[in-house]
Amino acid sequence: MTTNKPTDKVSVSKLFCDKITFTIDYPNPKDQQTIAKNMKELTAGKMHSYKGYSKRYVHRIFVKEKDEWDNALQMMVEYLPRASGTSFVRLDFNPAHCDMERILWFLTILLPGGVTDLAAKGKVTRIDLTVDLTGVHVSSLLAVYPAMQVSKVYCKSGMIETLGIGCYEGAKKIILYDKTRQVKEMNEKFGTNYSIPTDPTTRVEICLRPNCGLSHLIELDNPFEKLIVSSIASIPKLDDLTWKLFIAVAQMRGAQDALLMVDDKNLRKAYRERVKGGIAQWWNVTKIWAGWHGVLEDVFMLKDCTPPIMLFKKAV
């Protein structure tokens, strides 16, 4: 059952990165040998590691600081490509679940130029940009991203649990989900001890595949700019049967899918504007994006580069 409660007491977290993938190319054979040597020494020590198969790389190694799901340091490292045209090394980790000091330690040893290589040579092939909405359940929200054609809704026990817009392989994918339920399931399945939110919490993630370096990411357009997140309780109530049916479908299949089902372009535009009428004051995409340079400084570890790199923060 959908819970259409007022959402005026919602707090929005700062922007953070929930996953990032770097690739770095090292055409110099000496650098390639250094990485292979350093990786063997790191995994031969006290760190826990296991190998996996990769279609693109000869070596895929999952590294953990301890043999538990919850780790201060956990990363997937792939190196030595099977085909030409692929960067020599690929790094994948979640800054939100790791101690970045431990990540810094690991990459300082692994990479020939340490973390400076991330800023100088690294390309980000995937980055998940995230905010948490505390005080609202995802079933109380409608989400729309204009011009995107694919959407999915996942329900559990009769309640919406996840709203998805876009496809996994695309350059952009948006997901809104019940963070409280996700943490509970993680703790039960993997024996973790993550703190369970005491209030209803919705996580909003935008997965981007920019395939570019730091200089281009600094000027990245705000991906939240076009994302409409509206409270169902705040959307205009009209004595219009078609509109009422639209809202009922939107609550079951998601607003994105419901809009795509409206063949009349003018009516679809009008309904989209009505959905926008439910945007809450707390959904301030400009304020959210003000934290972007801070995210870059953290995930690229710019203060630890040689020399340190400081990004200019624009006033908002």
Steps between C-alpha positions, in 0.01 A plus 500: 500500500633843408548741789402848380615692805616862498872533435569848638735371773745331266874560530734456204855378555807646340594360161730198521646230276366146554715330235779598261698327228831634369708384207863605457718420202869426544658450155850482651595133562697604809186647660305186407760281669494725808124460538517120458783479755329731751171312471668166573675645804180658634295182465780282637493689830230518764226618263222265394454455128340265252505478123214520253458467125492806275426510128712811456795438733735215577491578872194587710573514872263592781694648790379535860677604815321227697295196411164663571238677291541831682853628434692824532674404177335299224568538132492313172823530301526387139821525300673372184233535227425210269460728196657820373316826554420423864663690786759299689332517842142533626406587860153468650398591858235669712628815677192506724584157648877537515746690713659730241821508702531126443417544130772766485749263662418220257519711183818675614668160502328354193529778241838620366405864563278437800163676517639781283445259210123515559490875436766501227411185304181350638165485323175447685293243313227482764401715797187469716397838645268471796289684755286358780153638572427446868136518605333370185433154355553444128135395461398858589692641202469527124816533291530617139799565275394653165594320176600172668303206357567213742364469853442225755319464831575231759252421776521286811212405729273724295715811546725674250862435592694629199440743214741476207535727198737415215689181419817356655707534183396860436701814569260589782279297732291625792392286795288591803467228762405423859834531679367368830388171345824470303714535815289243686536251216876560479541435872292182484665362185866586562516526878596867486418746775411812303294754691131473408330839446240570768294715263372411153789564262509514122830483317528683168784383276603620157740261331713674235747354251696811398821330381706813557768641728504757777520808276171413327328386820562839661269654240241220504142622466273436797341157432234569765383813314226327298404242761149569629436357847148581616297415805176320408326679788594840349392432142186695397172318566264545207148373433615347172456125450787471251736681737392282789567189291839640404597548866379148585716354221795719604479363853510142374734526199689822568439848360757454223316199359158659552605805297634283218156335480337835416500516118385862472820707524320812622316307770825326600671838535209633707511197731876535539451862609240388752743245642759777524245693706562251780873567525580563867707793623763261633573369146751773410719366219725808500578455869564129448745567216691755707677202656638368169853643527526365854412153369771528234757606760413195711485227235808624311676563834621832359644633825734199505627549145851627434464792500156528668217610269232740619184551297330836470158488662239722338275697731137386503 
